[in-house]
Short mmCIF file of C-alpha atoms in Angstrom, two decimals:
data_model
loop_
_atom_site.label_atom_id
_atom_site.label_comp_id
_atom_site.label_asym_id
_atom_site.label_seq_id
_atom_site.Cartn_x
_atom_site.Cartn_y
_atom_site.Cartn_z
CA MET A 992 68.74 7.29 249.33
CA CYS A 993 65.83 7.00 246.91
CA ASP A 994 62.53 5.26 246.40
CA THR A 995 61.15 3.99 243.07
CA LEU A 996 57.64 2.61 242.62
CA ILE A 997 55.49 1.05 239.91
CA ALA A 998 51.82 0.21 239.72
CA ALA A 999 51.20 -1.97 236.67
CA LYS A 1000 47.96 -1.47 234.73
CA TYR A 1001 46.20 -4.23 236.73
CA ALA A 1002 46.68 -2.24 239.95
CA THR A 1003 45.50 1.22 238.93
CA ALA A 1004 42.11 2.91 238.97
CA ASN A 1005 41.72 3.08 235.21
CA GLY A 1006 44.03 0.38 233.86
CA VAL A 1007 46.93 2.75 233.03
CA ALA A 1008 50.26 1.95 234.70
CA VAL A 1009 51.80 4.63 236.94
CA PHE A 1010 55.48 5.04 237.84
CA GLY A 1011 56.96 7.21 240.59
CA LYS A 1012 60.36 8.10 241.98
CA ASN A 1013 62.03 10.41 244.47
CA SER A 1014 65.69 10.99 243.65
CA ASP A 1015 67.69 11.56 246.81
CA ARG A 1016 71.02 13.32 246.33
CA PRO A 1017 73.22 15.83 248.23
CA PRO A 1018 71.24 19.05 248.95
CA ASN A 1019 73.35 21.26 246.71
CA GLU A 1020 73.50 18.84 243.80
CA GLY A 1021 71.14 20.66 241.49
CA GLN A 1022 69.00 18.43 239.28
CA HIS A 1023 67.18 19.47 236.12
CA ILE A 1024 64.78 18.28 233.45
CA VAL A 1025 66.40 17.92 230.06
CA TYR A 1026 65.11 16.85 226.65
CA ILE A 1027 67.52 15.09 224.27
CA PRO A 1028 66.21 14.45 220.74
CA ALA A 1029 66.62 11.24 218.78
CA ALA A 1030 69.85 11.11 216.86
CA LYS A 1031 71.86 9.12 214.31
CA HIS A 1032 75.51 8.39 214.99
CA SER A 1033 78.41 7.39 212.79
CA ALA A 1034 79.25 3.72 212.69
CA GLY A 1035 82.12 2.95 215.02
CA SER A 1036 81.81 6.17 217.01
CA SER A 1037 82.22 6.25 220.78
CA LEU A 1038 80.19 7.75 223.61
CA LYS A 1039 81.69 9.56 226.61
CA CYS A 1040 79.67 8.70 229.68
CA THR A 1041 80.42 10.22 233.08
CA TYR A 1042 83.83 8.55 233.46
CA ILE A 1043 84.50 6.16 230.59
CA GLU A 1044 83.85 5.81 226.88
CA ILE A 1045 81.77 3.03 225.38
CA PRO A 1046 80.78 2.25 221.79
CA GLN A 1047 77.93 4.40 220.50
CA VAL A 1048 74.96 2.85 218.70
CA GLU A 1049 73.84 4.10 215.29
CA HIS A 1050 70.46 5.38 216.50
CA THR A 1051 69.40 6.76 219.90
CA GLN A 1052 65.82 7.42 221.03
CA ALA A 1053 64.53 10.80 222.19
CA VAL A 1054 64.50 11.02 226.00
CA LEU A 1055 63.26 13.31 228.74
CA LEU A 1056 65.48 13.00 231.80
CA SER A 1057 65.75 14.26 235.37
CA LYS A 1058 69.47 14.36 235.95
CA PRO A 1059 72.12 15.75 238.32
CA PHE A 1060 73.97 18.53 236.51
CA TRP A 1061 77.46 17.02 236.65
CA MET A 1062 76.96 13.52 235.20
CA TRP A 1063 76.15 12.16 231.78
CA GLY A 1064 73.55 9.78 233.16
CA ALA A 1065 70.20 10.40 234.83
CA GLU A 1066 68.29 9.38 237.94
CA MET A 1067 65.06 8.78 236.06
CA GLY A 1068 63.58 9.35 232.64
CA VAL A 1069 61.28 8.34 229.80
CA ASN A 1070 61.93 7.70 226.13
CA GLU A 1071 59.85 8.29 223.00
CA HIS A 1072 58.44 4.74 223.14
CA GLY A 1073 57.00 5.16 226.64
CA LEU A 1074 59.81 3.29 228.40
CA VAL A 1075 60.53 4.59 231.90
CA ILE A 1076 63.40 3.72 234.26
CA GLY A 1077 64.39 4.73 237.78
CA ASN A 1078 67.42 3.47 239.74
CA GLU A 1079 68.40 2.95 243.39
CA ALA A 1080 71.69 2.74 245.25
CA ILE A 1081 72.17 -0.63 246.91
CA PHE A 1082 74.93 -2.00 249.13
CA SER A 1083 76.44 -5.45 249.32
CA LYS A 1084 78.96 -7.64 251.14
CA ILE A 1085 80.84 -7.35 247.86
CA PRO A 1086 82.33 -3.83 247.95
CA ALA A 1087 81.29 -1.39 245.23
CA ASN A 1088 83.97 -0.69 242.67
CA LYS A 1089 85.78 2.62 243.32
CA LYS A 1090 87.52 2.67 239.96
CA PRO A 1091 85.82 4.79 237.24
CA ALA A 1092 83.41 2.69 235.21
CA LEU A 1093 79.72 3.11 234.35
CA LEU A 1094 77.48 4.71 236.94
CA GLY A 1095 74.06 3.20 237.42
CA MET A 1096 72.71 6.49 236.12
CA ASP A 1097 74.79 6.08 232.95
CA MET A 1098 73.34 2.62 232.34
CA LEU A 1099 69.83 4.01 232.94
CA ARG A 1100 70.24 6.73 230.29
CA ALA A 1101 71.91 4.36 227.84
CA ALA A 1102 69.00 1.93 228.19
CA LEU A 1103 66.46 4.70 227.56
CA GLU A 1104 68.36 5.82 224.48
CA ARG A 1105 68.86 2.31 223.06
CA ALA A 1106 65.84 0.20 224.08
CA ILE A 1107 62.17 0.19 223.12
CA THR A 1108 60.67 -2.31 225.61
CA PRO A 1109 61.45 -3.10 229.27
CA ARG A 1110 62.85 -6.49 228.32
CA GLU A 1111 65.23 -4.84 225.83
CA ALA A 1112 66.27 -2.32 228.50
CA VAL A 1113 67.16 -5.16 230.87
CA GLN A 1114 69.34 -6.60 228.11
CA VAL A 1115 71.02 -3.27 227.40
CA ILE A 1116 71.89 -2.70 231.07
CA THR A 1117 73.11 -6.23 231.73
CA ASP A 1118 75.22 -6.28 228.55
CA LEU A 1119 76.87 -2.99 229.53
CA LEU A 1120 77.30 -4.19 233.11
CA GLU A 1121 79.01 -7.43 232.13
CA LYS A 1122 81.29 -5.74 229.56
CA PHE A 1123 82.26 -2.50 231.29
CA GLY A 1124 81.24 -2.93 234.97
CA GLN A 1125 79.78 -0.35 237.29
CA GLY A 1126 81.87 1.90 239.52
CA GLY A 1127 83.27 5.30 240.40
CA ASN A 1128 82.19 8.07 242.74
CA CYS A 1129 78.42 8.54 242.47
CA THR A 1130 78.34 12.06 243.95
CA SER A 1131 80.15 15.31 243.34
CA HIS A 1132 81.82 18.39 244.83
CA GLY A 1133 83.59 16.91 247.82
CA ASN A 1134 81.10 14.11 248.48
CA THR A 1135 82.19 10.50 248.04
CA THR A 1136 79.73 7.63 247.65
CA TYR A 1137 80.12 4.24 245.94
CA TYR A 1138 77.32 1.77 245.37
CA HIS A 1139 75.74 -0.92 243.23
CA ASN A 1140 72.38 -0.31 241.51
CA SER A 1141 68.87 -1.63 241.19
CA PHE A 1142 66.26 -0.51 238.64
CA ILE A 1143 62.55 -0.50 237.95
CA ILE A 1144 61.98 -0.63 234.20
CA ALA A 1145 58.46 -0.31 232.79
CA ASN A 1146 56.10 0.71 230.03
CA ALA A 1147 52.32 0.60 229.58
CA GLU A 1148 52.23 -3.20 229.28
CA ASP A 1149 55.24 -4.62 231.14
CA ALA A 1150 57.46 -3.97 234.17
CA TRP A 1151 60.67 -5.46 235.56
CA VAL A 1152 62.89 -5.10 238.61
CA LEU A 1153 66.62 -5.54 237.93
CA GLU A 1154 69.10 -5.77 240.78
CA THR A 1155 72.87 -5.74 240.34
CA VAL A 1156 75.96 -6.33 242.48
CA ASP A 1157 79.20 -5.55 240.66
CA LYS A 1158 78.78 -7.59 237.41
CA GLN A 1159 76.21 -9.98 238.89
CA TRP A 1160 72.50 -9.44 238.39
CA ALA A 1161 69.00 -10.87 238.65
CA ALA A 1162 65.75 -9.67 237.06
CA LYS A 1163 62.10 -10.37 237.86
CA GLN A 1164 58.92 -9.46 236.01
CA ILE A 1165 56.45 -7.37 238.05
CA LYS A 1166 52.79 -8.38 238.02
CA ASP A 1167 50.99 -5.59 239.90
CA VAL A 1168 52.83 -3.28 242.34
CA TYR A 1169 56.47 -3.10 243.36
CA SER A 1170 58.77 -0.77 245.23
CA ILE A 1171 62.55 -0.62 245.52
CA SER A 1172 64.68 1.42 247.87
CA ASN A 1173 68.27 1.22 249.09
CA CYS A 1174 68.16 -2.54 249.62
CA LEU A 1175 68.09 -5.73 247.60
CA THR A 1176 64.54 -7.06 247.26
CA ILE A 1177 64.73 -10.14 245.01
CA GLY A 1178 64.94 -13.43 246.92
CA SER A 1179 65.16 -16.94 245.53
CA GLU A 1180 62.61 -16.41 242.74
CA TYR A 1181 63.58 -14.49 239.62
CA ASP A 1182 63.13 -14.81 235.88
CA MET A 1183 66.68 -14.17 234.67
CA ALA A 1184 70.11 -13.91 236.23
CA SER A 1185 73.82 -13.69 235.42
CA SER A 1186 75.42 -17.06 234.83
CA ASN A 1187 77.44 -17.25 238.03
CA LEU A 1188 75.26 -15.30 240.47
CA VAL A 1189 74.65 -18.32 242.74
CA GLU A 1190 78.09 -19.86 242.20
CA LEU A 1191 79.80 -16.67 243.42
CA ALA A 1192 77.66 -16.59 246.55
CA ILE A 1193 78.65 -20.19 247.34
CA GLN A 1194 82.31 -19.48 246.55
CA LYS A 1195 82.42 -16.53 248.92
CA GLY A 1196 80.58 -18.35 251.69
CA MET A 1197 77.50 -16.15 251.50
CA THR A 1198 75.25 -19.18 251.01
CA ARG A 1199 75.75 -22.89 251.58
CA SER A 1200 74.09 -24.25 248.48
CA ALA A 1201 72.09 -23.36 245.40
CA GLY A 1202 68.96 -24.64 247.13
CA GLN A 1203 69.42 -22.18 249.97
CA PHE A 1204 70.32 -19.19 247.80
CA HIS A 1205 68.43 -15.95 248.49
CA LEU A 1206 69.79 -12.88 246.72
CA ALA A 1207 68.66 -10.24 249.21
CA LYS A 1208 69.76 -12.20 252.29
CA ASP A 1209 73.02 -13.52 250.87
CA TYR A 1210 74.36 -10.46 249.03
CA SER A 1211 73.14 -7.59 251.29
CA ASP A 1212 75.62 -5.85 253.54
CA LEU A 1213 74.74 -5.07 257.16
CA ILE A 1214 75.78 -1.50 257.87
CA TYR A 1215 74.63 0.60 254.88
CA THR A 1216 71.49 -1.43 254.22
CA THR A 1217 70.48 -1.20 257.89
CA PHE A 1218 71.29 2.44 258.62
CA GLY A 1219 70.10 3.70 255.25
CA MET A 1220 66.70 2.30 256.28
CA GLY A 1221 65.87 1.24 252.75
CA ARG A 1222 63.91 -1.74 254.04
CA ASN A 1223 61.85 0.52 256.31
CA ARG A 1224 61.04 2.92 253.52
CA ARG A 1225 60.27 0.09 251.14
CA GLU A 1226 57.87 -1.42 253.67
CA ILE A 1227 56.05 1.93 253.87
CA THR A 1228 55.71 2.37 250.11
CA THR A 1229 54.83 -1.29 249.51
CA CYS A 1230 52.10 -1.11 252.14
CA MET A 1231 50.73 2.10 250.63
CA LEU A 1232 50.68 0.57 247.15
CA ASP A 1233 49.05 -2.64 248.44
CA GLU A 1234 46.37 -0.69 250.31
CA GLN A 1235 45.59 1.37 247.19
CA LYS A 1236 45.72 -1.56 244.74
CA GLY A 1237 42.99 -1.16 242.16
CA LYS A 1238 42.70 2.55 243.02
CA ILE A 1239 46.19 3.84 242.32
CA SER A 1240 46.23 7.10 240.34
CA ILE A 1241 48.52 9.94 239.42
CA GLU A 1242 47.43 11.81 242.55
CA SER A 1243 47.91 8.85 244.90
CA MET A 1244 51.42 8.22 243.52
CA MET A 1245 52.33 11.86 244.14
CA SER A 1246 50.93 11.57 247.67
CA THR A 1247 53.02 8.45 248.29
CA LEU A 1248 56.19 10.25 247.23
CA ARG A 1249 55.32 13.04 249.69
CA HIS A 1250 54.86 10.65 252.59
CA HIS A 1251 56.10 11.61 256.04
CA ALA A 1252 55.51 9.05 258.77
CA ASP A 1253 54.56 11.68 261.35
CA LYS A 1254 51.60 14.00 260.77
CA ASN A 1255 53.43 16.62 262.84
CA PHE A 1256 56.63 16.08 260.90
CA ASP A 1257 59.52 18.44 261.62
CA PRO A 1258 62.85 17.77 259.89
CA GLN A 1259 64.73 19.16 262.89
CA HIS A 1260 63.64 16.47 265.30
CA SER A 1261 66.04 13.64 264.53
CA VAL A 1262 69.55 12.92 263.25
CA SER A 1263 68.53 9.45 262.05
CA ARG A 1264 65.02 9.91 260.66
CA VAL A 1265 64.63 8.79 257.05
CA ASP A 1266 61.33 9.36 255.22
CA VAL A 1267 60.06 8.65 251.72
CA CYS A 1268 60.02 12.44 251.23
CA MET A 1269 63.54 12.90 252.47
CA HIS A 1270 64.92 16.05 254.08
CA ALA A 1271 68.61 16.51 254.82
CA GLY A 1272 69.93 17.12 258.30
CA PHE A 1273 72.88 16.36 260.55
CA GLY A 1274 74.88 13.17 260.40
CA PRO A 1275 75.89 10.51 257.91
CA ILE A 1276 72.36 9.13 257.47
CA ARG A 1277 70.81 12.48 256.49
CA THR A 1278 73.36 13.94 254.13
CA SER A 1279 70.96 13.59 251.19
CA GLN A 1280 67.40 14.64 250.41
CA SER A 1281 64.81 14.29 247.67
CA THR A 1282 66.29 16.66 245.08
CA ALA A 1283 63.81 15.79 242.30
CA SER A 1284 60.68 13.71 241.82
CA MET A 1285 58.81 12.21 238.89
CA VAL A 1286 55.46 10.50 238.28
CA VAL A 1287 54.72 9.00 234.88
CA TYR A 1288 51.23 8.17 233.65
CA LEU A 1289 52.05 5.40 231.21
CA ASP A 1290 49.34 5.92 228.65
CA LYS A 1291 50.35 3.53 225.84
CA ASN A 1292 49.56 6.18 223.22
CA ASN A 1293 51.22 9.16 224.84
CA PRO A 1294 52.64 9.04 228.41
CA ILE A 1295 52.37 12.14 230.57
CA ILE A 1296 55.44 12.91 232.65
CA PHE A 1297 54.86 14.90 235.82
CA ALA A 1298 58.19 16.17 237.10
CA THR A 1299 59.21 18.65 239.78
CA GLY A 1300 62.75 19.55 238.67
CA THR A 1301 63.03 20.78 242.26
CA SER A 1302 63.73 19.31 245.68
CA ALA A 1303 61.36 17.98 248.34
CA PRO A 1304 58.08 16.90 246.68
CA CYS A 1305 56.18 18.20 249.71
CA THR A 1306 57.31 21.75 248.85
CA SER A 1307 57.32 21.25 245.08
CA ILE A 1308 54.81 21.22 242.23
CA PHE A 1309 54.63 18.38 239.69
CA LYS A 1310 54.45 19.93 236.22
CA PRO A 1311 53.17 18.01 233.12
CA PHE A 1312 55.40 17.20 230.14
CA TRP A 1313 55.04 15.17 226.97
CA LEU A 1314 58.05 13.82 225.12
CA ASP A 1315 56.70 14.70 221.68
CA ALA A 1316 56.03 18.26 222.88
CA ALA A 1317 59.30 18.84 224.75
CA SER A 1318 61.61 20.05 222.00
CA SER A 1319 60.32 23.63 222.08
CA LEU A 1320 60.29 24.03 225.86
CA ASN A 1321 62.55 26.52 227.62
CA LEU A 1322 63.46 24.75 230.85
CA GLY A 1323 66.12 27.26 231.80
CA PRO A 1324 69.81 26.67 232.41
CA ALA A 1325 71.14 23.59 234.12
CA PRO A 1326 71.81 24.27 237.81
CA THR A 1327 75.18 23.80 239.46
CA SER A 1328 76.16 23.33 243.08
CA GLN A 1329 75.92 27.12 243.60
CA THR A 1330 72.86 29.26 244.22
CA ASP A 1331 71.58 30.62 240.90
CA SER A 1332 68.23 32.41 240.63
CA SER A 1333 68.08 31.74 236.89
CA SER A 1334 67.58 27.98 237.37
CA ILE A 1335 64.27 26.38 238.33
CA PHE A 1336 66.02 24.23 240.94
CA TRP A 1337 67.63 27.12 242.86
CA THR A 1338 64.65 29.45 242.54
CA HIS A 1339 62.58 26.80 244.31
CA GLU A 1340 65.35 26.17 246.87
CA LYS A 1341 64.70 29.57 248.41
CA LEU A 1342 61.11 28.56 249.21
CA HIS A 1343 62.17 25.06 250.26
CA ARG A 1344 64.95 26.13 252.62
CA ILE A 1345 62.91 28.93 254.22
CA THR A 1346 60.03 26.50 254.77
CA LEU A 1347 62.40 24.21 256.67
CA LEU A 1348 63.02 26.94 259.29
CA ASN A 1349 59.56 26.28 260.69
CA TYR A 1350 58.27 23.37 258.63
CA PRO A 1351 55.11 22.46 260.62
CA GLU A 1352 53.65 25.94 260.36
CA ARG A 1353 55.11 27.20 257.10
CA ILE A 1354 54.07 24.24 254.94
CA LYS A 1355 50.47 24.85 256.02
CA THR A 1356 50.46 28.22 254.24
CA TYR A 1357 50.61 26.63 250.78
CA ALA A 1358 50.09 22.85 250.88
CA ALA A 1359 46.40 23.10 249.99
CA ASP A 1360 47.14 25.51 247.12
CA ARG A 1361 49.83 23.14 245.89
CA ASP A 1362 47.36 20.25 245.78
CA GLU A 1363 44.67 22.32 244.07
CA MET A 1364 47.11 23.55 241.42
CA GLU A 1365 48.36 20.01 240.70
CA LYS A 1366 44.77 18.79 240.42
CA ARG A 1367 44.17 21.40 237.71
CA PHE A 1368 47.41 20.46 235.98
CA ILE A 1369 46.48 16.77 235.97
CA GLN A 1370 42.95 17.37 234.73
CA GLY A 1371 44.18 19.74 232.05
CA ALA A 1372 46.89 17.35 230.88
CA LEU A 1373 44.45 14.44 230.59
CA LYS A 1374 42.05 16.54 228.55
CA LEU A 1375 44.83 17.44 226.13
CA GLN A 1376 45.95 13.89 225.40
CA SER A 1377 44.48 13.91 221.89
CA GLU A 1378 45.40 17.48 221.04
CA SER A 1379 48.38 18.69 219.01
CA ALA A 1380 51.91 18.72 220.39
CA LYS A 1381 51.85 22.52 220.11
CA GLU A 1382 48.79 22.80 222.37
CA ARG A 1383 50.36 20.46 224.89
CA ALA A 1384 53.67 22.34 224.84
CA ASP A 1385 51.77 25.59 225.42
CA PHE A 1386 50.03 23.99 228.40
CA THR A 1387 53.38 22.89 229.86
CA ASP A 1388 54.69 26.46 229.45
CA GLN A 1389 51.55 27.74 231.16
CA CYS A 1390 52.00 25.32 234.08
CA LEU A 1391 55.68 26.26 234.45
CA ALA A 1392 54.74 29.95 234.55
CA GLU A 1393 51.89 29.38 237.03
CA SER A 1394 54.19 27.31 239.25
CA ALA A 1395 56.87 29.98 239.32
CA ALA A 1396 54.32 32.70 240.15
CA ALA A 1397 52.72 30.58 242.86
CA GLU A 1398 56.05 29.79 244.52
CA ALA A 1399 56.93 33.49 244.57
CA GLU A 1400 53.61 34.20 246.31
CA TRP A 1401 54.07 31.30 248.72
CA LEU A 1402 57.50 32.63 249.67
CA LYS A 1403 55.89 35.89 250.80
CA ARG A 1404 53.38 33.95 252.95
CA VAL A 1405 56.07 31.79 254.50
CA GLU A 1406 58.24 34.76 255.42
CA LYS A 1407 55.37 36.12 257.54
CA ILE A 1408 55.51 33.03 259.80
CA PRO A 1409 58.24 33.34 262.43
CA ALA A 1410 61.11 30.89 262.14
CA LYS A 1411 61.68 28.42 264.94
CA ARG A 1412 64.91 28.28 266.87
CA LYS A 1413 66.88 25.54 265.12
CA SER A 1414 68.30 22.61 267.00
CA PRO A 1415 72.10 22.95 267.26
CA LEU A 1416 72.93 19.89 265.14
CA TYR A 1417 70.37 20.74 262.47
CA SER A 1418 71.70 24.29 262.39
CA ILE A 1419 75.29 23.05 261.93
CA ALA A 1420 74.21 20.84 259.01
CA TRP A 1421 72.24 23.47 257.12
CA ASN A 1422 74.75 26.25 257.79
CA GLY A 1423 77.28 23.98 256.11
CA PHE A 1424 75.04 23.19 253.12
CA ASN A 1425 74.20 26.84 252.62
CA LYS A 1426 77.79 28.04 252.95
CA LYS A 1427 78.95 25.60 250.27
CA ALA A 1428 76.19 26.84 247.97
CA ASN A 1429 76.83 30.53 248.70
CA ASN A 1430 73.27 30.63 249.93
CA SER A 1431 72.38 33.10 252.68
CA LYS A 1432 69.35 31.12 253.87
#
């Protein structure tokens, strides 16, 4: 379960588009920030994606990705031309393909490596989709999930939503704000579509005629779309974007990604609760959580990427990155599904998982400091926009070091607050997650 948002330049406080995404994955599926430089490839060479090989192109763009450790693809990322993409799992009356093919995350990364503009990225994804199809297990290490994919694709000047079901697709240009979650959102109005999108719906009895066709109503399944609560979460984020229209900023996008519906939020209180800032718990609906988050300030000259590289944006710090200053960064080793104090993801997990033991009281010990630190990071990043890549890389290193030191201090504060007695079902869930990760907390 994920949420991806875009505020085009017409909807923001200063005319610069802002993108945001929470990537929701299994709790132990470590995610990391990785920089991949531009490269030239031999003519006729092939590319091994997560499951299958596809033809490689002769030139690939530099990219900064937030990706689960085990797959080739990524949940979200930015390329050297300021193109940003985030994807969502969606579910349909047409079953997702279980045979190994391209994951939605593979198509996302391929588009970032091969396209310059959002319109070109739509073309890359739909070409790959129609030729190779999407399919295969989308999770790892004993988890099994199959789904179709939707995408928000944007840069400083343009934005698109692309929604796919098997090899069918429709795309729509975004004018101001838009949000996607684990549900189809495009109706009867779209700018482009696969050639037999409507014909297939009629053939399968999902709609009576072309005049009555509505993608979201006709293709959506009942069970996963309903119980995943994608429509509920999308309503929340859409309302928040609409209310802030004309005032949306980096900070407000971060705040939206941290949204909990209840001011006295406690992740132990429900087996069915699903929030924008998602926390895992017991039961099939809460087997995933926000394992990484990203906000991108789409300055047309030099986008600033604010990424956590860690789970639960409410317990995490967004750190600033620039693509042209990323090659020298030491972002540490990629995490795995096992506890590893050398990775940024698992170092933060200690703070995150201990906070969960008494969330209402423990989050109070550092939330204000988190916000103040991020405010400094944002202001500092904006001031450095015209400075050298070296100065900006040094600032990123400084922010990473400050974040690590702060989280170590916050952990000491949190440990002084007594843990609450966990509800039995919540305890069962987290005992299981921690045992699989060899985590004692």
